[in-house]
Each structure stands twice: as C-alpha cells, then as structure tokens.
Tab-separated table of C-alpha atoms and ligand atoms in Angstrom:
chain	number	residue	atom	x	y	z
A	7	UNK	CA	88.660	150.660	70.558
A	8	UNK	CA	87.774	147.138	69.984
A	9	UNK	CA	86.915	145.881	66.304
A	10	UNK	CA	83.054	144.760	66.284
A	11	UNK	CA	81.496	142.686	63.980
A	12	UNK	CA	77.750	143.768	64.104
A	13	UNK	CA	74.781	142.872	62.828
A	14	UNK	CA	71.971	144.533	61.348
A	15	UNK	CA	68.470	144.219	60.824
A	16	UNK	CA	65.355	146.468	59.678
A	17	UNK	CA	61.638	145.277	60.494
A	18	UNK	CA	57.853	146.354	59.774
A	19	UNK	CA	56.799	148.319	57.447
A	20	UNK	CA	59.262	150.607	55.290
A	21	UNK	CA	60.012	154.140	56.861
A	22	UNK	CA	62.252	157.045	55.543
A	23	UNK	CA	65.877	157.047	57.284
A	24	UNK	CA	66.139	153.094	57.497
A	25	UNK	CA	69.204	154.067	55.485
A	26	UNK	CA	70.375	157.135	57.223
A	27	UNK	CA	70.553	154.703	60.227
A	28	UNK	CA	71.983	151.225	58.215
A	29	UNK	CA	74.579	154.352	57.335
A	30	UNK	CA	75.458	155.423	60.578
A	31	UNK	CA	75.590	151.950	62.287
A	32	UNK	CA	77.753	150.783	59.392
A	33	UNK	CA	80.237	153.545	59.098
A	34	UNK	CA	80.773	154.164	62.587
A	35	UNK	CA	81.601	150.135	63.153
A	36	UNK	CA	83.884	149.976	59.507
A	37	UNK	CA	85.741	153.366	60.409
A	38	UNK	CA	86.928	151.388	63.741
A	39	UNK	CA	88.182	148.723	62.223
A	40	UNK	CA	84.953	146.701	62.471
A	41	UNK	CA	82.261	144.536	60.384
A	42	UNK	CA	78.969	144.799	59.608
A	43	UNK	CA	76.325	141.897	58.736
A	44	UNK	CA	73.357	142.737	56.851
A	45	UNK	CA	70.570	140.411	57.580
A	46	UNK	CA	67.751	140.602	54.696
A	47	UNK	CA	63.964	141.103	54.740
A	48	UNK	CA	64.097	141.926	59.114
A	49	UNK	CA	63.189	138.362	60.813
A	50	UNK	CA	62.851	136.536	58.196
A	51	UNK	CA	66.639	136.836	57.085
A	52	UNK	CA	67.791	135.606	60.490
A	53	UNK	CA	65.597	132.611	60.825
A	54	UNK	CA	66.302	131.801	56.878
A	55	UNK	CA	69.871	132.423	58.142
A	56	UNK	CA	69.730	134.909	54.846
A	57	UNK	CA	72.925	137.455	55.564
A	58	UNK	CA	75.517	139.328	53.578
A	59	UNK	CA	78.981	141.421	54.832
A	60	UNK	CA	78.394	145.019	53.803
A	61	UNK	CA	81.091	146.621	51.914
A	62	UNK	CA	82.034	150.705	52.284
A	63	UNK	CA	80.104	150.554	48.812
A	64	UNK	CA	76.942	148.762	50.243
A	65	UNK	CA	76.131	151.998	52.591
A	66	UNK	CA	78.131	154.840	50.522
A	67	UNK	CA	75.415	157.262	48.852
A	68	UNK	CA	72.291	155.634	50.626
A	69	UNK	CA	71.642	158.623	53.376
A	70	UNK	CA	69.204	160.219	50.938
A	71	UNK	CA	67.427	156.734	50.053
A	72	UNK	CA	64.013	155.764	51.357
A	73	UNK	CA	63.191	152.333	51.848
A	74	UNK	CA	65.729	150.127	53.028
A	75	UNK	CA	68.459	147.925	51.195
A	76	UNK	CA	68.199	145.481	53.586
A	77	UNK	CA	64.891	144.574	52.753
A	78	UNK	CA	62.198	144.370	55.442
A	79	UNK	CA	58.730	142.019	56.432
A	80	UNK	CA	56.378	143.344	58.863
A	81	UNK	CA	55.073	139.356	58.641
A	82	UNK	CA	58.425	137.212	59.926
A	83	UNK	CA	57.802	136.481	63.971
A	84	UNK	CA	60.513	134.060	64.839
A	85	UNK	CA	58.212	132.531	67.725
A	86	UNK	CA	54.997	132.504	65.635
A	87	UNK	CA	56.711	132.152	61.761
A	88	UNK	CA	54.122	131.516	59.322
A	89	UNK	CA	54.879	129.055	56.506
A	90	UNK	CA	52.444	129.280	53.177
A	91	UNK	CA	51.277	125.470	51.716
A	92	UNK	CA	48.962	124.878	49.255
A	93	UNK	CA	45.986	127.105	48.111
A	94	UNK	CA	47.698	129.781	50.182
A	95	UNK	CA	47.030	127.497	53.764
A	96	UNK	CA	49.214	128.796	56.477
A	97	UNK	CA	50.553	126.708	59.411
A	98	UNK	CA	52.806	128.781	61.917
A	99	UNK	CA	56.085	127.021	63.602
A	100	UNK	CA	57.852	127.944	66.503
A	101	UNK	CA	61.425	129.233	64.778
A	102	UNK	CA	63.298	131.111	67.617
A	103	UNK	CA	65.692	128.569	68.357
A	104	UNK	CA	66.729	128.584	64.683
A	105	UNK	CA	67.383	132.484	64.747
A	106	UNK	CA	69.203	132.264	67.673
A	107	UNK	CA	71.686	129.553	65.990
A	108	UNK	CA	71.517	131.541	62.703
A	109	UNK	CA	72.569	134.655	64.876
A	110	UNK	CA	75.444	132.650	66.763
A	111	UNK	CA	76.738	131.294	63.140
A	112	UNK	CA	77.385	134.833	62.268
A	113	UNK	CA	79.738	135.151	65.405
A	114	UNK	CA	78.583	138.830	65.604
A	115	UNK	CA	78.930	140.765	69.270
A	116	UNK	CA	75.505	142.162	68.834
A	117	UNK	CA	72.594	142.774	66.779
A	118	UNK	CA	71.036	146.167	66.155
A	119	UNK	CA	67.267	145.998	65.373
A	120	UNK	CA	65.885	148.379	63.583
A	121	UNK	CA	61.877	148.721	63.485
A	122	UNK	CA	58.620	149.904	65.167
A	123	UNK	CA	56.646	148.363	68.456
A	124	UNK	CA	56.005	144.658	66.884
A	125	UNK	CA	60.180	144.278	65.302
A	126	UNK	CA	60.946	145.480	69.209
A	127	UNK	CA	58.803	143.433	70.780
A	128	UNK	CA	60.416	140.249	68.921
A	129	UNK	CA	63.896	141.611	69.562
A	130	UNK	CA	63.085	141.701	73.273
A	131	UNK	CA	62.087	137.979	73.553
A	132	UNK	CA	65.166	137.004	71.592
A	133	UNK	CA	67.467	139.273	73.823
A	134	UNK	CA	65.513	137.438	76.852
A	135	UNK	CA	66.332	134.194	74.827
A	136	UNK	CA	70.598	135.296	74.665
A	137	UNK	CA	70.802	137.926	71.908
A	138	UNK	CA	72.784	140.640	72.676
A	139	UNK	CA	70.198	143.631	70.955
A	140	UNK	CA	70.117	147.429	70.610
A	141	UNK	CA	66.777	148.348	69.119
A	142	UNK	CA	66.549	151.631	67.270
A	143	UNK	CA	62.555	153.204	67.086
A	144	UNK	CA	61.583	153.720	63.535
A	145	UNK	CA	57.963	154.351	62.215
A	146	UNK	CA	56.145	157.012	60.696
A	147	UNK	CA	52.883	156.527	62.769
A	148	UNK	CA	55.277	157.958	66.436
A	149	UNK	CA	53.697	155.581	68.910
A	150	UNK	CA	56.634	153.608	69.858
A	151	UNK	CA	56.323	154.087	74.018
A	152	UNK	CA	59.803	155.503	75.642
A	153	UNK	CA	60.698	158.056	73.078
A	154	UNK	CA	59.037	161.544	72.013
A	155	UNK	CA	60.085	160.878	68.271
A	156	UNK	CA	61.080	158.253	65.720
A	157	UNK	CA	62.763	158.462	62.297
A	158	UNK	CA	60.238	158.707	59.381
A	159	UNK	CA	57.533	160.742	61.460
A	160	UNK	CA	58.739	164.017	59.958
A	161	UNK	CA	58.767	162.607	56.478
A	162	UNK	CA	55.226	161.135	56.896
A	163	UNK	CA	53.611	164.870	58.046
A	164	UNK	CA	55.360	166.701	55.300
A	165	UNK	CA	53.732	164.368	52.576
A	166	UNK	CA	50.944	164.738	54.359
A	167	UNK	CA	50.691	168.178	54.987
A	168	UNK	CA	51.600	168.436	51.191
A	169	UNK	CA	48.492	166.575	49.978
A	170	UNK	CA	46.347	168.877	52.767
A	171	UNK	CA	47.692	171.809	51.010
A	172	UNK	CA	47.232	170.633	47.309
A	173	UNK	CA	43.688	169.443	47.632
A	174	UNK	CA	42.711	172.697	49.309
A	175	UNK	CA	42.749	174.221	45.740
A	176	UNK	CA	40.112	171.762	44.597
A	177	UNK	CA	38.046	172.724	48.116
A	178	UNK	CA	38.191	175.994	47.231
A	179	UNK	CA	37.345	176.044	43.414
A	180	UNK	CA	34.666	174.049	43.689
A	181	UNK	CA	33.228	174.767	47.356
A	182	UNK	CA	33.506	171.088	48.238
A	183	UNK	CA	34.235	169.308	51.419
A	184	UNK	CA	37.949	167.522	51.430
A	185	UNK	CA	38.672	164.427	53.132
A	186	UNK	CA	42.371	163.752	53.280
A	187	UNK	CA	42.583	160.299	54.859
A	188	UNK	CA	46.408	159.996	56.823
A	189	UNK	CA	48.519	156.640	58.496
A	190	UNK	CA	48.991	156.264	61.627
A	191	UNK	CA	47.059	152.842	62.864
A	192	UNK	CA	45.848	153.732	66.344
A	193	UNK	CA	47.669	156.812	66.802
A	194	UNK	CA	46.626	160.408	65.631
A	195	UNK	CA	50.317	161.899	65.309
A	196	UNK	CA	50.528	161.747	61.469
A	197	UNK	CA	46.708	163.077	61.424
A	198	UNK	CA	47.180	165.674	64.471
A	199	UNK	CA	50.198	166.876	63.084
A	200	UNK	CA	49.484	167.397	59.369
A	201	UNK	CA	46.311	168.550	60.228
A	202	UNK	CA	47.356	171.432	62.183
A	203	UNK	CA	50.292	172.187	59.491
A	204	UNK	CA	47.665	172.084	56.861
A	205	UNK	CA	45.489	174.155	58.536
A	206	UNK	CA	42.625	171.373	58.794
A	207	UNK	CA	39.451	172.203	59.749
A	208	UNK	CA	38.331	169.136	61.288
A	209	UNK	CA	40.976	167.060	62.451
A	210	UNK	CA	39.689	163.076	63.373
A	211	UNK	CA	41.899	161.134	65.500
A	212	UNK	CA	41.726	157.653	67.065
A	213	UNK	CA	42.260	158.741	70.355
A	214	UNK	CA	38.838	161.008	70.262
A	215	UNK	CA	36.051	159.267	68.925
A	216	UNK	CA	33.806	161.210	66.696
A	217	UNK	CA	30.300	162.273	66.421
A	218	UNK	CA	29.013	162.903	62.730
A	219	UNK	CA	26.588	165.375	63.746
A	220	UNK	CA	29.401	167.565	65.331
A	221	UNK	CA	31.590	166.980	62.214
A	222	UNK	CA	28.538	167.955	60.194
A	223	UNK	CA	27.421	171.259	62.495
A	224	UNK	CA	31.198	172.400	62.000
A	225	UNK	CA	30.905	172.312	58.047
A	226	UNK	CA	27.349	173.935	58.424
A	227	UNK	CA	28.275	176.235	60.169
A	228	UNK	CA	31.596	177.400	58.139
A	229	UNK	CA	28.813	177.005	55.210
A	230	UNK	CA	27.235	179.788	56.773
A	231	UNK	CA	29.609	181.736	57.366
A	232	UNK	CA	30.647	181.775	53.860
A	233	UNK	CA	33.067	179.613	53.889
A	234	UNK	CA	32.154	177.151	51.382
A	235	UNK	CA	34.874	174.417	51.043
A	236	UNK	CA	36.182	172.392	54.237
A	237	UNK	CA	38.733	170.600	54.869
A	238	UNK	CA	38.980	167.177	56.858
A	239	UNK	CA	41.973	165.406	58.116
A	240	UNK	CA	41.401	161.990	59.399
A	241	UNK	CA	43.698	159.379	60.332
A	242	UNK	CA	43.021	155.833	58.897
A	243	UNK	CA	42.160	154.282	62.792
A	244	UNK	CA	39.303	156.816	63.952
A	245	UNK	CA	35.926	155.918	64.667
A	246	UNK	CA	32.855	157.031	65.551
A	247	UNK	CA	31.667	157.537	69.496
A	248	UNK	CA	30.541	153.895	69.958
A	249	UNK	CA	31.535	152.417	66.510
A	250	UNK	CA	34.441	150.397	64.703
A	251	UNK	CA	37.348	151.092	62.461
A	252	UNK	CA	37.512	151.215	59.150
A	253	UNK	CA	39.393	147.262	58.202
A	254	UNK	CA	41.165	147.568	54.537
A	255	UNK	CA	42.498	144.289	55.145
A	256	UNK	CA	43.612	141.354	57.103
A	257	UNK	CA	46.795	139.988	56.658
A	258	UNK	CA	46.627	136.570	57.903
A	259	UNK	CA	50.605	135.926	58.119
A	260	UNK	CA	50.982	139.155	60.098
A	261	UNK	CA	51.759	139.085	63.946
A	262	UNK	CA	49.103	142.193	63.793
A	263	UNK	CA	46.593	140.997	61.371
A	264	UNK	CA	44.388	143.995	60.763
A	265	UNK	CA	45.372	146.541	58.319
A	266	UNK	CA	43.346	149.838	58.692
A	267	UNK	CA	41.637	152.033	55.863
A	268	UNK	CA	38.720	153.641	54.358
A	269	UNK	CA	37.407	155.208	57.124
A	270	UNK	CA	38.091	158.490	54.881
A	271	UNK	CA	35.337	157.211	51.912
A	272	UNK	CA	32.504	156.355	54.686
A	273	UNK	CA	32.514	159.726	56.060
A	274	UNK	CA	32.397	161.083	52.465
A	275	UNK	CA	29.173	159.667	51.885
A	276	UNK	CA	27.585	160.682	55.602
A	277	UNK	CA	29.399	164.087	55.127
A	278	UNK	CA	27.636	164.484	51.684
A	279	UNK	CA	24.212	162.907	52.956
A	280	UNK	CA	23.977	165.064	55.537
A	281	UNK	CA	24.849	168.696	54.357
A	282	UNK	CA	23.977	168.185	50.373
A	283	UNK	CA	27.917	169.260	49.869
A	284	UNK	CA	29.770	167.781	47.252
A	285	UNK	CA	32.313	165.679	49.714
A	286	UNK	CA	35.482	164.095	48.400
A	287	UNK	CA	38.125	161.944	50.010
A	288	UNK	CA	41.724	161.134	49.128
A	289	UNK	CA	44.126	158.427	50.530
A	290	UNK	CA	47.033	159.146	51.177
A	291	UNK	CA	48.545	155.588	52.214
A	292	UNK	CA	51.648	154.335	51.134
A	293	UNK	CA	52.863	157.645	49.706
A	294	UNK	CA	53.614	158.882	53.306
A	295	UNK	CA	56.354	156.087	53.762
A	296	UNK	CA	57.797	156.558	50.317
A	297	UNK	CA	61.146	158.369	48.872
A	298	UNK	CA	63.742	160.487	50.723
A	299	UNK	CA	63.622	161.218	54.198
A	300	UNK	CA	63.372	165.101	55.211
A	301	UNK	CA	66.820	166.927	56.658
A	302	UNK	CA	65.480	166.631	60.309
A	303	UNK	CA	64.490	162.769	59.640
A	304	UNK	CA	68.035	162.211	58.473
A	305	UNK	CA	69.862	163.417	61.213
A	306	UNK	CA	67.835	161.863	63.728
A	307	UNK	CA	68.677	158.010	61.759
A	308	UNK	CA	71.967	159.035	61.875
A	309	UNK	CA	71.861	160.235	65.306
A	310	UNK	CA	70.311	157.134	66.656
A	311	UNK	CA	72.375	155.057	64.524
A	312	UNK	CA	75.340	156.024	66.231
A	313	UNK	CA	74.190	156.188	69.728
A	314	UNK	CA	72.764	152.649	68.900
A	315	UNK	CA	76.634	151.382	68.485
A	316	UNK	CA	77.359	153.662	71.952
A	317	UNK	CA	75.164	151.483	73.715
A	318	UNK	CA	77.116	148.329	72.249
A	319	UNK	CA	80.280	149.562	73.897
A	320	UNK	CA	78.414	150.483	76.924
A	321	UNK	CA	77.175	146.782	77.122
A	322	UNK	CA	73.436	148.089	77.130
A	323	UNK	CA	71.569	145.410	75.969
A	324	UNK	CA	68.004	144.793	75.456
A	325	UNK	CA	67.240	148.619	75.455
A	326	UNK	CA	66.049	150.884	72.762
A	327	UNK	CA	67.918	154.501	71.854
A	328	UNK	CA	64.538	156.764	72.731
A	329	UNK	CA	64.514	160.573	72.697
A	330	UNK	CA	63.337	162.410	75.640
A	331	UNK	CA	63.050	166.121	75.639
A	332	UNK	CA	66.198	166.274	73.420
A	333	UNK	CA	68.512	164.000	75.192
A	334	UNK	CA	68.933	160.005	74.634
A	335	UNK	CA	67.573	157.857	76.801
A	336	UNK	CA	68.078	154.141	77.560
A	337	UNK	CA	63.985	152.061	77.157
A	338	UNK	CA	64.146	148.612	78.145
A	339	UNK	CA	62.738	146.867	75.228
A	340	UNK	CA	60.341	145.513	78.090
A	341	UNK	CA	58.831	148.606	78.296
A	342	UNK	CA	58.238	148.853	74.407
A	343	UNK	CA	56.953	146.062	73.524
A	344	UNK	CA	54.106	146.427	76.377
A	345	UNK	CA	52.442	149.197	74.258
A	346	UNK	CA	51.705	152.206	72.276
A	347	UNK	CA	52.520	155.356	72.610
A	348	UNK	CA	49.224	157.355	71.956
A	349	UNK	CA	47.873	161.204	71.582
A	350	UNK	CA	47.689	162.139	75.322
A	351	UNK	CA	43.352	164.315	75.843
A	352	UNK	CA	45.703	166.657	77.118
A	353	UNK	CA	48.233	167.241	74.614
A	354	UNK	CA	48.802	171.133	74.074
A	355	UNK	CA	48.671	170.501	70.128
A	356	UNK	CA	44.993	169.454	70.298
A	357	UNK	CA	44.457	171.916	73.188
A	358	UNK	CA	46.406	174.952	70.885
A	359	UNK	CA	44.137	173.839	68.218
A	360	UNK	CA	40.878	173.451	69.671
A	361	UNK	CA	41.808	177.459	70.959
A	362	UNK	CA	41.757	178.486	66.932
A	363	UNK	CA	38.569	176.733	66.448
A	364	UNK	CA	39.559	173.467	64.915
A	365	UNK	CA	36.752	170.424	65.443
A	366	UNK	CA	37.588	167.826	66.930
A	367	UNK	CA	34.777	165.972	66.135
A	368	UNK	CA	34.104	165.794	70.207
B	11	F6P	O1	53.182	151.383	60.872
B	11	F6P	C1	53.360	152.048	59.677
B	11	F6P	C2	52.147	151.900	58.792
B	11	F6P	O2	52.380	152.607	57.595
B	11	F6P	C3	50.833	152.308	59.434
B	11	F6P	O3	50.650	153.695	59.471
B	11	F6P	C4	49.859	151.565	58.567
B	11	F6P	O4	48.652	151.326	59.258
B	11	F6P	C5	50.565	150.290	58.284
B	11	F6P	O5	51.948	150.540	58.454
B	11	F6P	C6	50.323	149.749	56.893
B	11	F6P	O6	50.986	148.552	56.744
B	11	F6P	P1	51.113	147.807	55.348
B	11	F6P	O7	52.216	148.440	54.570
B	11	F6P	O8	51.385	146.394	55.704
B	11	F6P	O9	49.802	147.974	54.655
C-alpha cells in the first residue's frame, strides 16, 4: 500500500459529519502509513496557503462533533476571491494560480474536498486547472446532483421534525395556526421531509409554488372540521404562484450572494388576515446545521470518507463519491457543479402525502 500524504479541505456552510468524514479520510491515510494536511477555513486556507499536519490527536474523539475543525467559508472562490478595503469596499482578484502553487508547496498526492454544489464546483475548475481532487457531497439542504443523499441531511430533518413536533403543543393549546419555517435554499428536502415526519398539514416547497387562497381553504376547512390549530411547514425558498422569495440577506463576498428567509413571517400575517386565526411562525435556521450529527449521518461521513481515499488509489480524479440506490457511484464533478438536485412533481413522498390529505399549497 503506498504511504499518501493527503490533503483536506471542508467548504460552504457548516453541516453535521464534516468530522465523521475529516475522521475517516484521516485515519484511513495515518493507519497506512500516510499524512494528512488540514487546510483551514475551505478555499480560503489554500489560496492564503493557511495549512497544518494533523496529528492522531487532531481527529481522535471528533466523530460525534458538529461543525468542522478545519474551519470552513462559504465566501473564498479562488477564481473570483474577494478582498475587503476600506468602509467594507470589496474588489475581487483572480487567485487560482496561487492555490494551485499553495497546493503544489504542500507536495500532497491529492486533495479531498469536502462541501456542497458551489465548494464542488470550485474543486472542479481547479482539478481542470491540475489538482488531483476527490470531492465528498455534504449539505443539509440534499440537492447536490449525482447522489440520492449527503451527510448532514438526516441531522437537519430530525431538528426539524423536532421543532414541528414541539410547537404542535402551542397549536393545539391555543387553536393557533403554526408556521415552522425550514433550510433548504431552492430545494424542499429539509421542508418535504420534516414535514411529512411531523405530520404537517401544509407542507410549502420551492419546487411547487403556492397559492394563499388554497393554503387558506385548507386551514378553513380543518377549522371546520374542528380541528382548530394547523400546522405549516415551509421551506425558507418557496414562493407564491407568480411571486418572489423571501431575501434575508445578500452577502456581497459570496459566490451565491442571496441568502434566503422570512418567507415563514409573510405568510403569518396573510394566514392571520385571511382566516382571523391567531398565526405564528418560528425559524428554525441555523439550529438545523448545529451540534452532533445523527447515527445514520455518521456512518454515511465515515462511509464516504473512506471511499473518498478508494478513489485516490483508484486514480479517480475530478469525481465526487455519490450514493445511488445504496451503492457508490463515481459523479464527475462536471456534472455537479452544472446544477441542483431538486424535489422531482413526481416524487412518491409528495405523491404518498398528497394521498393522506396533506396541502400542497397547489
Ligand atoms: O446550504 C446550507 C444552508 O444552510 C442553506 O439551507 C441556507 O440557505 C444557507 O446554507 C444559509 O447560509 P448562511 O449560513 O451563509 O446564512
């Protein structure tokens, strides 16, 4: 078995198992005899030519750990690096060629890139540039194209489905309508899936666009039934038939600028408007990336981890480890980084749900 020296990266935003996979990658390399360089903070470590050697110690006890000890940006774009001056200016600089050197100082055999659609769509033009890179699919939002799952996604719907199922006691006692507003960007998985594990009653995804008065009708109609709480589920990118999204915020240095939110509070207000129901909504946000990552989110890191230094040996660079129906699968980071992987009209879920009589909004 030959000794590697590989080197490590985690990009975007946070997800549970970043660890589970630093772990895997890690252990599997030091138990052969080989080394492992951490790059910090994802992109911006390799064009700041920030790295350290990771120790046994560094990746002992960290399987359980959310976050990431590497550190992570969902900002750094080596081809499109943005560079803050005075009064908060920003000027952007072409930076790949320095992350390439950075990457050939290290005298690594390869570089395992950890992160969601925009980390693999950078590691793809630097493996088309000469880095030798394994990706590995992590987000909680599930729309990385080329694999049915991704680390974190199981995390994301039990918090989720944790906050459906705690503010359906205040729905209840108090006969109000509950908005529980879920990640995801432009993908429904967090919201689809919760929402059917919560036992939603309307379930709002980007994928279907809504119409109020059909959200409204269905909490009517429970109303008269005698069913005098509901309970909404909506992810964070849907919108109205022939409206926008919700924008929380832009982030200016960000490769994709637009951070999503709110959408939750502005149906509050229509919700309440138009049935005269008391109508509350909570945010989830942040707290569905946070703290330890479930069992089945763990194994998965650790599985991909390892199969991510397979694909070293094998030589298979510039592909992604992607899941398809239970096997691994090679995905040419081309194919990733040329979009999203969204909530099919068809999917059974929605279908299955529809069947019990959840709304859609549609
Ligand atoms: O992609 C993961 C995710 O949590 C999305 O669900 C969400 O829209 C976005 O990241 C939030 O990013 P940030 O942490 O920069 O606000």
């Amino acid at each position: 078995m030959k000794k590697r020296r590989i080197a490590i990266l985690t990009g975007g935003g946070d997800c549970p198992g970043l660890n589970a996979v630093i772990r895997a990658v890690a252990k599997k390399a030091m138990g052969e005899g080989g080394e492992v360089i951490g790059i910090e903070d994802g992109f911006e470590g390799l064009v700041k030519n920030r790295v350290k050697k990771l120790q046994n110690s560094d990746v002992s006890g960290i399987l359980t750990m959310g976050g990431t000890i590497l550190g992570t940006s969902n900002i750094a774009n080596p081809y499109h690096y943005a560079i803050e001056g005075k009064g908060c200016k920003l000027t952007f600089r072409d930076y790949h060629k320095k992350a390439i050197n950075n990457f050939k100082k290290m005298k690594a055999d390869a570089l395992v890139a950890i992160g969601g659609d925009g980390t693999l769509s950078m590691a793809y033009r630097l493996f088309e540039d000469g880095i030798p890179i394994v990706g590995v699919p992590k987000t909680i939002d599930n729309d990385i194209v080329g694999t049915d799952i991704t680390f974190g996604f199981d995390t994301a719907v039990s918090i989720a489905t944790e906050g459906i199922d705690r503010v359906h006691t205040t729905a209840q006692s108090h006969h109000r309508v509950m908005i529980v507003e879920v990640m995801g960007r432009t993908a429904g998985w967090i919201a689809l899936h919760s929402g059917v594990a919560g036992g939603g009653d309307i379930i709002l995804i980007p994928e279907i666009p809504y119409d109020i008065n059909i959200v409204v009708k269905k909490i009517k109609e429970r109303h008269s039934k005698g069913k005098k709480f509901s309970i909404v589920v909506v992810a964070e990118g849907a919108r109205p038939e022939g409206g926008d999204v919700v924008v929380q915020r832009i982030v200016k240095a960000s490769t994709e600028a637009v951070r999503l939110g709110g959408i939750g509070f502005v149906l509050g207000d229509q919700i309440e408007k138009l049935t005269c129901i008391e109508t509350r909504a909570v945010v989830l946000g942040h707290l569905q990336r946070g703290g330890s990552p479930t069992p089945f989110d763990r194994v998965l890191a650790t599985q991909l981890g390892s199969k991510a230094m397979d694909f070293i040996d094998e030589g298979a660079f510039g592909y992604m480890v992607g899941i398809k129906q239970n096997d691994f699968t090679r995905v040419s980071l081309r194919d990733v980084a040329n979009g999203k992987r969204l909530v099919p009209h068809d999917n059974y879920l929605v279908q299955a749900a529809r069947s019990l009589g959840t709304c859609f909004g549609d």
